[in-house]
Coordinates of C-alpha atoms (C1' of nucleotides) in Angstrom, one line a residue:
Chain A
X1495 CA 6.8 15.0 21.9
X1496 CA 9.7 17.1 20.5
X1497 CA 12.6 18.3 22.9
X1498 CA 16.0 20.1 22.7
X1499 CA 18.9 17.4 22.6
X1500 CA 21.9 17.1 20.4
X1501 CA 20.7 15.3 17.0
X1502 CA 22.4 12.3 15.9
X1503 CA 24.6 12.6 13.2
X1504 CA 23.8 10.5 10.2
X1505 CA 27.3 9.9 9.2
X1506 CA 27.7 7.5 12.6
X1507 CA 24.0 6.8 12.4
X1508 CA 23.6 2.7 11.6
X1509 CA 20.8 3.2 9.0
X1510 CA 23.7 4.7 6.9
X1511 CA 26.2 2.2 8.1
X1512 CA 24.4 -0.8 7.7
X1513 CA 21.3 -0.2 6.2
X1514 CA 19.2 1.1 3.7
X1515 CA 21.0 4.2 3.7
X1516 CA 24.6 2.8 2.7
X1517 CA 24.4 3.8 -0.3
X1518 CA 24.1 7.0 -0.5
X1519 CA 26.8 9.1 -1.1
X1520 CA 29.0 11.6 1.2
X1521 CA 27.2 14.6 -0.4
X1522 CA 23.8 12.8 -0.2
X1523 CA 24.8 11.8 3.4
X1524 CA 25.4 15.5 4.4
X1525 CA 22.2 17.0 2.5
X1526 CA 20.4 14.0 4.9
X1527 CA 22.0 15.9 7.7
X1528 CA 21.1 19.2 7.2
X1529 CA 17.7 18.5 5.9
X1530 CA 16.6 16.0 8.5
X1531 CA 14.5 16.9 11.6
X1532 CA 15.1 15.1 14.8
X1533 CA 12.6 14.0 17.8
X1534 CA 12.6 12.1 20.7
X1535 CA 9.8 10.1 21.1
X1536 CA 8.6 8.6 24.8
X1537 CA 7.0 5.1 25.3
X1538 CA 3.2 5.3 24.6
X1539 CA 3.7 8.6 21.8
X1540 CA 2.4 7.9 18.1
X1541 CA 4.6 8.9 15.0
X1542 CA 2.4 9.0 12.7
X1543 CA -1.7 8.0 12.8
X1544 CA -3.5 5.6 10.3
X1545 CA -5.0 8.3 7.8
X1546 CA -2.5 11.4 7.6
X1547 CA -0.6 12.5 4.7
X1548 CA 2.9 11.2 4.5
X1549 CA 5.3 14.3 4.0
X1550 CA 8.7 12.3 4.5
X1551 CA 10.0 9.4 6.1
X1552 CA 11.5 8.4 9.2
X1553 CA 14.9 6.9 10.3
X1554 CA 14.9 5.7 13.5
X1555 CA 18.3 6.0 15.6
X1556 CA 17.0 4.4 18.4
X1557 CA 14.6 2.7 20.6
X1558 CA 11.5 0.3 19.6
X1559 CA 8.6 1.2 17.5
X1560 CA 5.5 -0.9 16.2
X1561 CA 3.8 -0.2 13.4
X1562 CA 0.0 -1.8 13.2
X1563 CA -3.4 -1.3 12.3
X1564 CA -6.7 -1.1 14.7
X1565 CA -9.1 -3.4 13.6
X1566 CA -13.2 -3.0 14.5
X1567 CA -12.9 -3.0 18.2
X1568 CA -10.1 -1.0 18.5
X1569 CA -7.8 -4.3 18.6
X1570 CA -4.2 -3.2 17.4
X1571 CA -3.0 -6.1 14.9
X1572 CA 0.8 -5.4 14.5
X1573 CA 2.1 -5.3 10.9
X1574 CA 5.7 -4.7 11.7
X1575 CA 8.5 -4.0 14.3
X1576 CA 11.1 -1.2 13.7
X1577 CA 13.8 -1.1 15.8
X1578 CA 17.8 1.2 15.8
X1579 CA 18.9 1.5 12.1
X1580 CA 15.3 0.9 10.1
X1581 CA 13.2 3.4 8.1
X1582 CA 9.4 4.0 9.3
X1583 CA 6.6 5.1 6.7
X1584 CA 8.4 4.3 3.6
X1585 CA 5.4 2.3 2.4
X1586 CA 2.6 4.8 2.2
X1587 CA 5.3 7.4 0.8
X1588 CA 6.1 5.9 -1.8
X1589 CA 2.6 4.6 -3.1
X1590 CA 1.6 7.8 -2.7
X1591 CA -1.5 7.2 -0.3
X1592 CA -2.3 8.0 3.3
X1593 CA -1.0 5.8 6.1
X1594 CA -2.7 2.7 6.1
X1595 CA -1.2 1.6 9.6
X1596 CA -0.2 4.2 13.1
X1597 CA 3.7 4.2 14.5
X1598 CA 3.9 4.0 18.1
X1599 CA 6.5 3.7 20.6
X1600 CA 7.4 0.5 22.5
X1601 CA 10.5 1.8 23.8
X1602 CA 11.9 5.3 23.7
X1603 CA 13.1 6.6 20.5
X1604 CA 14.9 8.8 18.6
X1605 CA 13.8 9.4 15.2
X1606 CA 14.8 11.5 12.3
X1607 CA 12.5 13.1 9.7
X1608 CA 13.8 13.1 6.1
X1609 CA 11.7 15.2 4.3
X1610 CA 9.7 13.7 1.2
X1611 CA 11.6 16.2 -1.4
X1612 CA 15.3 14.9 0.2
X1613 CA 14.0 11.4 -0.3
X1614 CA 12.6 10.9 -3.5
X1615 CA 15.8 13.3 -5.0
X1616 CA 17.7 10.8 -3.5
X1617 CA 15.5 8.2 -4.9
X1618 CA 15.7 9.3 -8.4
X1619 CA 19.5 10.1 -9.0
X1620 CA 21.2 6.9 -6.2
X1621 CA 20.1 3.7 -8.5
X1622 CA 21.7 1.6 -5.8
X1623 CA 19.3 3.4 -3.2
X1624 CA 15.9 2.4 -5.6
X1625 CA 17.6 -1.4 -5.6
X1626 CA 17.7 -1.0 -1.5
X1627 CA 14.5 -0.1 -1.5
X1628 CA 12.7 -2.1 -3.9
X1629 CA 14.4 -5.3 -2.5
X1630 CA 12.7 -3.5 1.4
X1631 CA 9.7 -3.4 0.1
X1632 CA 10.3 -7.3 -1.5
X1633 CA 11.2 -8.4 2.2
X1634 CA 8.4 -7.1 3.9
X1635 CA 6.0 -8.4 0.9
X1636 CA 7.5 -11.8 1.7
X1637 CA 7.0 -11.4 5.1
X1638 CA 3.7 -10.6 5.5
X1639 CA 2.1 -13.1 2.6
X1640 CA 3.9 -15.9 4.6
X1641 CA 2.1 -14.2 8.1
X1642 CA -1.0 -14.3 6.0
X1643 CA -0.3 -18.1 4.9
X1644 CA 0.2 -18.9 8.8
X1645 CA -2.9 -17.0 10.1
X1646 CA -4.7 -18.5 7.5
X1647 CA -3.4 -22.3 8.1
X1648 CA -1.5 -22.8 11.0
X1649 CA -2.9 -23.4 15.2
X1650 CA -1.9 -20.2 17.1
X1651 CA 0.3 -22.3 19.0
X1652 CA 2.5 -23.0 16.2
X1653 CA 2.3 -19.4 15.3
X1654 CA 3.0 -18.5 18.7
X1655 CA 6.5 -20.4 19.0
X1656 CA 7.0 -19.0 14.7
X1657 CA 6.9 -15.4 16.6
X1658 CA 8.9 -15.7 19.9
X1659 CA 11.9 -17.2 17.5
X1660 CA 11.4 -14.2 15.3
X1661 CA 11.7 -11.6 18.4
X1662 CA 14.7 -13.5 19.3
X1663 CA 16.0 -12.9 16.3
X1664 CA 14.8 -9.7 15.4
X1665 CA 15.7 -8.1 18.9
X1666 CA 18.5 -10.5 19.5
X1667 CA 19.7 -11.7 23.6
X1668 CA 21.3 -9.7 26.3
X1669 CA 23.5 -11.1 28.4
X1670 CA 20.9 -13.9 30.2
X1671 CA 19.9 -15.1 26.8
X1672 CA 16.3 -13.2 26.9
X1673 CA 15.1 -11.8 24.3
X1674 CA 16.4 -8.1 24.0
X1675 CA 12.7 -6.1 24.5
X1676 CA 10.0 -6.0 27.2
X1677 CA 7.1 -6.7 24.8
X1678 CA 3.5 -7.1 27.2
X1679 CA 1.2 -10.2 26.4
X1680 CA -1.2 -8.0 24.9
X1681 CA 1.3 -6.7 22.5
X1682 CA 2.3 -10.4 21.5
X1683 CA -1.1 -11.6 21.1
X1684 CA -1.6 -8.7 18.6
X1685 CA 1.3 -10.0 16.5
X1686 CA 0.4 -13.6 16.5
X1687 CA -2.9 -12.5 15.8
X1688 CA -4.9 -13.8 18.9
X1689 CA -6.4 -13.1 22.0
X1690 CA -4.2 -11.6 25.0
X1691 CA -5.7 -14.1 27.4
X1692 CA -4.5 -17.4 24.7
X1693 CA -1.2 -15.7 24.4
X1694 CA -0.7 -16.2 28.3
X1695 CA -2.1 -19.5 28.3
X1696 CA 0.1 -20.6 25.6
X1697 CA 3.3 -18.7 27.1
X1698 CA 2.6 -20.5 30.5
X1699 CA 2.3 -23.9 28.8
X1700 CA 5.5 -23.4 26.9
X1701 CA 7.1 -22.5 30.4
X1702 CA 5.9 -26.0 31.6
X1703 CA 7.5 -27.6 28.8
X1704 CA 11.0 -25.6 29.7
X1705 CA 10.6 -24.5 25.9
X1706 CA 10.8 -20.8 27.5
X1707 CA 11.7 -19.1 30.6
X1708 CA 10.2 -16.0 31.9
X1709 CA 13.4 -13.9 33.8
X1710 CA 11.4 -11.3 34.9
X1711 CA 9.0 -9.5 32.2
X1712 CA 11.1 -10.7 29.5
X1713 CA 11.1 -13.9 27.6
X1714 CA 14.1 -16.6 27.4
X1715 CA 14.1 -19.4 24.8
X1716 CA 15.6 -22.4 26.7
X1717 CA 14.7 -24.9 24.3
X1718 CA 15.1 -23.8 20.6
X1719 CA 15.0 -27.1 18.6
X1720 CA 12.0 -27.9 20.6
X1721 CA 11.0 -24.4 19.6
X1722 CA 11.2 -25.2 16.0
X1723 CA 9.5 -28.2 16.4
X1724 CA 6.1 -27.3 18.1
X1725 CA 6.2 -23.9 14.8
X1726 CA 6.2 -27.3 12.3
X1727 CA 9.2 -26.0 10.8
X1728 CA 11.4 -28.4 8.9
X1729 CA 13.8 -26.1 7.1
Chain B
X1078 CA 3.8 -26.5 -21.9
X1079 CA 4.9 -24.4 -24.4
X1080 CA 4.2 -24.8 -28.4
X1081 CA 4.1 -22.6 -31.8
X1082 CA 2.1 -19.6 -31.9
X1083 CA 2.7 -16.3 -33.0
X1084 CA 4.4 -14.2 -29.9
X1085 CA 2.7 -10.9 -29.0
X1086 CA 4.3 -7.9 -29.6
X1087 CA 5.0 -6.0 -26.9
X1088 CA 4.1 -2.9 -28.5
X1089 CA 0.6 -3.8 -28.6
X1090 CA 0.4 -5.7 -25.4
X1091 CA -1.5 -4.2 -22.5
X1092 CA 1.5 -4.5 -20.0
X1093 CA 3.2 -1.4 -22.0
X1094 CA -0.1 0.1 -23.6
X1095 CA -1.7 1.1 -19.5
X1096 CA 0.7 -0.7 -16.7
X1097 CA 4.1 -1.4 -15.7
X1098 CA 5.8 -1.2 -18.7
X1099 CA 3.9 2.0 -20.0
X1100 CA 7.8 4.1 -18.9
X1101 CA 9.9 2.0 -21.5
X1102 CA 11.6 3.8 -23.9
X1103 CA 10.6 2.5 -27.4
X1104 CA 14.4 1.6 -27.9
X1105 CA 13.7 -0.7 -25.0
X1106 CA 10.3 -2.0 -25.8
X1107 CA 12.2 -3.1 -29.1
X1108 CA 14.7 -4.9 -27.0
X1109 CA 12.6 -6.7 -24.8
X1110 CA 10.4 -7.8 -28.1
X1111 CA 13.7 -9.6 -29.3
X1112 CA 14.8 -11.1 -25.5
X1113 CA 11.1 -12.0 -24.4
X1114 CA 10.1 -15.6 -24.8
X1115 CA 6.5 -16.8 -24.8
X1116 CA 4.6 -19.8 -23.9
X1117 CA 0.8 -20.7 -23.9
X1118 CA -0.2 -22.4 -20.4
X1119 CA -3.2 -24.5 -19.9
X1120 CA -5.4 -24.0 -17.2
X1121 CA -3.7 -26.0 -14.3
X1122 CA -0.4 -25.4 -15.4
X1123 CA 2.4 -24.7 -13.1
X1124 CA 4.2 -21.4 -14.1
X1125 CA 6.9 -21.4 -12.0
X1126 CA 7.0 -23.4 -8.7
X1127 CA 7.8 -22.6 -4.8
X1128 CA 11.3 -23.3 -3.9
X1129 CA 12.5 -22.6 -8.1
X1130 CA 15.1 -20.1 -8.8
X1131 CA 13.6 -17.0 -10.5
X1132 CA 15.4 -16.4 -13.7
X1133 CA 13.5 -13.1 -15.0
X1134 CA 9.9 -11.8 -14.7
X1135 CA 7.0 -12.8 -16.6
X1136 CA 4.6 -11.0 -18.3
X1137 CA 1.0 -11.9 -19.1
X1138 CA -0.6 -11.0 -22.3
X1139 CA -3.5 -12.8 -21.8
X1140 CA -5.4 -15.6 -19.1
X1141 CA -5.6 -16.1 -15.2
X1142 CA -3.0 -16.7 -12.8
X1143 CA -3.4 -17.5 -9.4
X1144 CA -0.1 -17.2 -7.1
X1145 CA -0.5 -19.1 -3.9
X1146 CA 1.5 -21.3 -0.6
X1147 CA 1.7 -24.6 -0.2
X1148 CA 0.4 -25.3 3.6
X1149 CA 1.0 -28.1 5.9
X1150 CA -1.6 -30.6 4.5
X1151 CA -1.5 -29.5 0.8
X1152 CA -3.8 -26.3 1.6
X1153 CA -3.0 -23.4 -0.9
X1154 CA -3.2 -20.1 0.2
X1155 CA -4.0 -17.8 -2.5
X1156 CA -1.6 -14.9 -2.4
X1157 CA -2.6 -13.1 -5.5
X1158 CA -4.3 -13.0 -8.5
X1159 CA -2.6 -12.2 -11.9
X1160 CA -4.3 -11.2 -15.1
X1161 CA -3.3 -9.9 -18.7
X1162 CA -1.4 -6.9 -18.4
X1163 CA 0.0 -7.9 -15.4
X1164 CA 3.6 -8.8 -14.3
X1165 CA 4.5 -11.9 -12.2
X1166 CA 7.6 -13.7 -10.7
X1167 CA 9.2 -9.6 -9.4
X1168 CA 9.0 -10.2 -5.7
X1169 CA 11.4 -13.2 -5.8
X1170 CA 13.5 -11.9 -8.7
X1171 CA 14.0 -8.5 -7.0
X1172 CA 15.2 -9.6 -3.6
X1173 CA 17.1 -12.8 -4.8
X1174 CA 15.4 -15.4 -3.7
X1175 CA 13.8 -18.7 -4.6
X1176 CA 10.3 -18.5 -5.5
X1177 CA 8.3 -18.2 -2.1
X1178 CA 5.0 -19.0 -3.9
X1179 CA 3.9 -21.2 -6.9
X1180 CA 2.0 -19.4 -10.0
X1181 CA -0.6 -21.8 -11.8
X1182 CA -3.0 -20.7 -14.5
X1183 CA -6.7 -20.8 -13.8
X1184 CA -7.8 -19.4 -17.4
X1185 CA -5.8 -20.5 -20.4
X1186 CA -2.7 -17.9 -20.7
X1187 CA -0.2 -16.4 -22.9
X1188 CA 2.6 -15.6 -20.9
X1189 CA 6.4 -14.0 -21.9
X1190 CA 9.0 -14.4 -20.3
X1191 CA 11.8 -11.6 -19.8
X1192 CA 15.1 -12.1 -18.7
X1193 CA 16.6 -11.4 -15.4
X1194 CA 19.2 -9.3 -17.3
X1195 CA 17.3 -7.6 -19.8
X1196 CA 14.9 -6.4 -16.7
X1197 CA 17.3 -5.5 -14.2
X1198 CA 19.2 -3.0 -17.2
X1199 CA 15.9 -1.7 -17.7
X1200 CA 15.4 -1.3 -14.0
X1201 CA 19.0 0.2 -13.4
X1202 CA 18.4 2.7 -16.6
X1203 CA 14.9 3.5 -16.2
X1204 CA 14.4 5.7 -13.3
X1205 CA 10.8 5.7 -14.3
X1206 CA 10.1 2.1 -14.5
X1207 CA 11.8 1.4 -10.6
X1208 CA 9.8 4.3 -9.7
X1209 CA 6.5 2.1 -10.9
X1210 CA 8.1 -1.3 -9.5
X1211 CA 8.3 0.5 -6.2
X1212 CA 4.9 1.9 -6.4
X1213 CA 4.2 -1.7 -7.5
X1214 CA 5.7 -3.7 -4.2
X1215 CA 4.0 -0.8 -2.3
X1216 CA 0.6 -1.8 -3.6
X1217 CA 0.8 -5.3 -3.4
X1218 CA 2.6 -5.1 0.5
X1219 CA -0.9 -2.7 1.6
X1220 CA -3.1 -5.4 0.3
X1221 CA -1.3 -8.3 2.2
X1222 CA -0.6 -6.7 5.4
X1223 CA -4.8 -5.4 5.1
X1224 CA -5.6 -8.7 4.5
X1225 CA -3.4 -10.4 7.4
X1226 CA -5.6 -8.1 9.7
X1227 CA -8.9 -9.4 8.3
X1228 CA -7.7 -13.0 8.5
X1229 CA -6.7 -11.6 12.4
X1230 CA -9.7 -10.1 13.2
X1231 CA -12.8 -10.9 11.2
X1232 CA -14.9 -13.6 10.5
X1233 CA -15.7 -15.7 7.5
X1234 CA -18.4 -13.8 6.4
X1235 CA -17.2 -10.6 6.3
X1236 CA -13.8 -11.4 4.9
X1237 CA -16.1 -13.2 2.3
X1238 CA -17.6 -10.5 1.7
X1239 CA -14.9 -8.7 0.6
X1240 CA -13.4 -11.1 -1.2
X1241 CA -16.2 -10.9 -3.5
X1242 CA -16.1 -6.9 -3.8
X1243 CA -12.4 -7.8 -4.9
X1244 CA -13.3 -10.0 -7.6
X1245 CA -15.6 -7.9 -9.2
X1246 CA -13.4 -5.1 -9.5
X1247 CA -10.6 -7.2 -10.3
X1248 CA -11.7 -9.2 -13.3
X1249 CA -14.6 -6.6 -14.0
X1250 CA -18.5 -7.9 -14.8
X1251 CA -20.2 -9.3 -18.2
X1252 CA -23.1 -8.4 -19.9
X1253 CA -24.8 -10.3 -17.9
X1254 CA -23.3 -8.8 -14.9
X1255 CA -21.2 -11.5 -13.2
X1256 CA -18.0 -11.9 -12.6
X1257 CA -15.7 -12.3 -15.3
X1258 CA -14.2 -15.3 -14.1
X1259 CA -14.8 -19.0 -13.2
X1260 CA -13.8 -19.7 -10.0
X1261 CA -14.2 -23.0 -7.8
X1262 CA -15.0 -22.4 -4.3
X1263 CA -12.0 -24.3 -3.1
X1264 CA -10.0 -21.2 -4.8
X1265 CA -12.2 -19.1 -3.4
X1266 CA -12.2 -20.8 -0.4
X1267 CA -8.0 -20.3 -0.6
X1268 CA -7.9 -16.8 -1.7
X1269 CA -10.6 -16.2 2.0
X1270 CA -8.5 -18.1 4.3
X1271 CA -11.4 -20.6 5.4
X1272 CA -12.5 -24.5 4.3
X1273 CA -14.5 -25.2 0.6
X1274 CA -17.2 -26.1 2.8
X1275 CA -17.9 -23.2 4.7
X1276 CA -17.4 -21.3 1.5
X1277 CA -20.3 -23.2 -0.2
X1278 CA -22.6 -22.3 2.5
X1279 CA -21.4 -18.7 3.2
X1280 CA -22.3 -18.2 -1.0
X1281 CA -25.8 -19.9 -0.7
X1282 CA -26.7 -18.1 2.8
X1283 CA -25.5 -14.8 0.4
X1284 CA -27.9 -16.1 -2.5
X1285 CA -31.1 -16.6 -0.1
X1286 CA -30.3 -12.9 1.4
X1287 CA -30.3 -11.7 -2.3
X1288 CA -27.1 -10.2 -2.2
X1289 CA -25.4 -12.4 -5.1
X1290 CA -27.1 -14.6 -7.9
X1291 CA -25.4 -17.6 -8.7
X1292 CA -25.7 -17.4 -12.7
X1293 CA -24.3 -21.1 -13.8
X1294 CA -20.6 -21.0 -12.4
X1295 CA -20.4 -17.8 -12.5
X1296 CA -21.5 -15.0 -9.3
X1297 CA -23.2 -11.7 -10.1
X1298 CA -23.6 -9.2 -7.7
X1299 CA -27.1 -8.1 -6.9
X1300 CA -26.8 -5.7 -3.7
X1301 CA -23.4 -4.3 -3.7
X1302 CA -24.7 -1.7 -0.8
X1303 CA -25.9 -4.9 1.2
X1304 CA -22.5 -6.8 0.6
X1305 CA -20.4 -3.5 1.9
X1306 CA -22.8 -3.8 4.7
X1307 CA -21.8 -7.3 5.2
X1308 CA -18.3 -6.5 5.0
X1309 CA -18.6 -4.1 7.8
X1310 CA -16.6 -1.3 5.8
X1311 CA -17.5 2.0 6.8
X1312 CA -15.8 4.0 3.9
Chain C
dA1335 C1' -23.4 -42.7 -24.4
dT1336 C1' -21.7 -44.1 -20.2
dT1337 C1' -18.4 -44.4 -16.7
dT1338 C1' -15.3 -41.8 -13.9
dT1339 C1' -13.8 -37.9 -11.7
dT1340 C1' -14.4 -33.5 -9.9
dT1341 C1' -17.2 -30.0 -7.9
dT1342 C1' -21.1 -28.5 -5.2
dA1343 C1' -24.4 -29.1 -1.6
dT1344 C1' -26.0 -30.3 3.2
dG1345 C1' -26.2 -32.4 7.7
dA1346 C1' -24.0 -33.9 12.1
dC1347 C1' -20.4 -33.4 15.2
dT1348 C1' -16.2 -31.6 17.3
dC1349 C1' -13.0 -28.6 19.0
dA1350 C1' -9.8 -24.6 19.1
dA1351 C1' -9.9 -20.4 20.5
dA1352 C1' -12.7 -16.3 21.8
dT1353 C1' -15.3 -14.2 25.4
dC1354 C1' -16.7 -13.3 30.1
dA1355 C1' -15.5 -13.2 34.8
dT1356 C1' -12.5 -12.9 38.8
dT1357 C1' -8.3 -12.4 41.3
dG1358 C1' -3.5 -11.6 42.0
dT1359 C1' 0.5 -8.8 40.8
dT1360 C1' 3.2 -5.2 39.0
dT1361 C1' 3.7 -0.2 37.5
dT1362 C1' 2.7 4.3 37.6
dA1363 C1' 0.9 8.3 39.5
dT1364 C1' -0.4 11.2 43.4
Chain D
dA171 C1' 3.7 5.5 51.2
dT172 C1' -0.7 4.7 49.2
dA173 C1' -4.1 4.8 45.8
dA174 C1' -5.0 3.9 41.1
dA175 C1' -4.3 2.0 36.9
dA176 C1' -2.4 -1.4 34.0
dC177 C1' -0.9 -6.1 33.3
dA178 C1' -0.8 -11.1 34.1
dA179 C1' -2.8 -15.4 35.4
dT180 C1' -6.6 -18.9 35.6
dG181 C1' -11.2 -20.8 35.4
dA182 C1' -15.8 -21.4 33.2
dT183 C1' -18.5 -21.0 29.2
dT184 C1' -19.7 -20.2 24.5
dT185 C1' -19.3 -20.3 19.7
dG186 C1' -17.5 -19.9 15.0
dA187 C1' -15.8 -22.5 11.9
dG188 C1' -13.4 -26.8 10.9
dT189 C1' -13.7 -31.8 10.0
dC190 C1' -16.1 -35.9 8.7
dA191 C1' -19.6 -38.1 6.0
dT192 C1' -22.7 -38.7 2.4
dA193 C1' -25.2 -37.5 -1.7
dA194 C1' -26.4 -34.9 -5.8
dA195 C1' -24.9 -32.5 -9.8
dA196 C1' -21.8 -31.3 -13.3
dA197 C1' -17.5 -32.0 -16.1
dA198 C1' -14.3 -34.7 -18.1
dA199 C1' -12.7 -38.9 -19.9
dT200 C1' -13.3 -43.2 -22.2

DNA sequence: ATTTTTTTATGACTCAAATCATTGTTTTAT
DNA sequence: ATAAAACAATGATTTGAGTCATAAAAAAAT
């Protein structure tokens, strides 16, 4: 899980330049550094599991990670994505209960451990940092009572196209215009909320409508108005 | 909407006596007692309305919100449920957006209303009180995101289930032992996820298996152990 | 008090999406 | 290279829960 590498240094690190962390100051910026506790992480390995004590919170330099929760039969239903530049088990920290979802890696990743004593100090004497962190928490709230809305209202088709526009956006294009992660069926139907077997029926009839193209395993939106239109969204 | 009555003092009021506001200093009790406005509601009347710029948090001294989204067809989905003591309108207000939900009153309520200002320099001053707003956000983010995997992966019954082990911790029982509310099934119906009509049936099956009484409009529980059964919740 | 409206209750029918089953196709491991 | 495992694709079948329709009961309005 762990290995010998040279740790990234939070000063060039994006969660400090253009994230949650920008507001913390120079000093607070090298405490981070000395306190914090890097790991590389390979596809497959779990961060943290549903149920254990939360004893910091993690920053993740890079690679994918999803963060979800394992319903009856074992099915994962994902909660949220955490990519280069987010925090990871902020939730459960701060609330002061056990994990209530498991971290695992989509895509290898380095992540740093800021332990909970570095954070909350930080917490308490950076105002700016609570206002980061309260308006987080506000954005993911938002986000997962208008999930909620959708799995409670909406066809999974229309929630299908809602989630391949937010990959698109939340992982952004490479250089063929696909979206910028290999993310299986199985993981997809776990975000949308549906089987793995109506997530491939649904992506092969969106092919047939040249709404998408699949280069390869990854996913290209050729059609994004049409997009918008089969997710019912008029905004 | 709103008419004469004499406010509540804030000192008295639940909302700083055992919740949120229980970390404001008395100096700032004082000033919120002088910046607060309140308003009666009457059942069925709109609070605040999706889409609506937030202009500061409210505060309910007494009566029963109900926060929900406005689906395709008119469908609400019930988001949360707001009683005395409780705070309402933060979610928005905090991360600077318009209203993502519309608040209407299901029991008559006294409701004040704090300024934007007044509550950010209380959040910005009180370390204590972001502290509890985080904590807050926390909360109410673990409920949705537990709930958008229910609505993922189980069916009506259970999640009705559950819904009515909710209620009867939420409003607490009378001395007769229901619920201390009165709820229609179509809100019911909207806080589950599922149609009125399947609702209606769900809660008679539930009454012939002995599990809840139907006492006038209101639901008593009779087997809790048979309900958590029901549920399928193993802890 | 009586009409109107809203809420609750049930039955019949439909359909979206889950499940089950099988096969082809990649990846990964040996 | 070849076996094994994981993933993707499709068809057939089942079913949970939604919709539509109608009626009874309760609340609200006149």
């Amino acid at each position: 899980m762990k290995s010998q590498f040279e740790h990234p240094v939070c000063d060039e690190c994006i969660s400090h330049l253009g994230n949650v962390f920008c507001s913390l100051t120079g000093a607070q910026i090298s405490e981070m550094d000395s306190e914090k506790n890097c790991s590389i992480y390979k596809r497959g390995q779990i961060i943290f599991n549903e149920g254990n004590k939360p004893a910091g919170v993690y920053c993740v330099n890079k690679g994918k990670i999803k963060l979800f929760q394992t319903g009856e039969e074992g099915k994962e239903q994902i909660l949220r994505l955490v990519k280069e530049g987010d925090i990871l088990g902020y939730r459960s920290l701060i609330s002061g209960e056990v994990y209530s979802g498991t971290a695992a890696v989509m895509e290898d990743a380095t992540v740093c451990f800021i332990p909970k004593r570095t954070f909350f100090d930080f917490l308490h004497t950076n105002s700016d940092l609570s206002t980061k962190m309260m308006q987080l928490l506000s954005h993911d709230l938002k986000e997962a009572e208008a999930r909620l809305t959708g799995l409670a209202q909406k066809p999974v088709r229309e929630r299908m196209a809602e989630v391949l526009m937010m990959l698109n956006e939340f992982y952004g294009t490479d250089k063929e215009g696909s979206i910028n992660a290999v993310i299986s069926r199985e993981d997809i139907a776990n975000i949308v909320g549906t089987a793995t077997e109506t997530t491939i029926r649904i992506l092969s009839d969106f092919k047939s409508e040249k709404l998408i193209e699949l280069v390869g395993k990854k996913i290209r939106i050729n059609n994004h108005q049409g997009l918008i239109k089969t997710a019912h969204i008029f905004d």
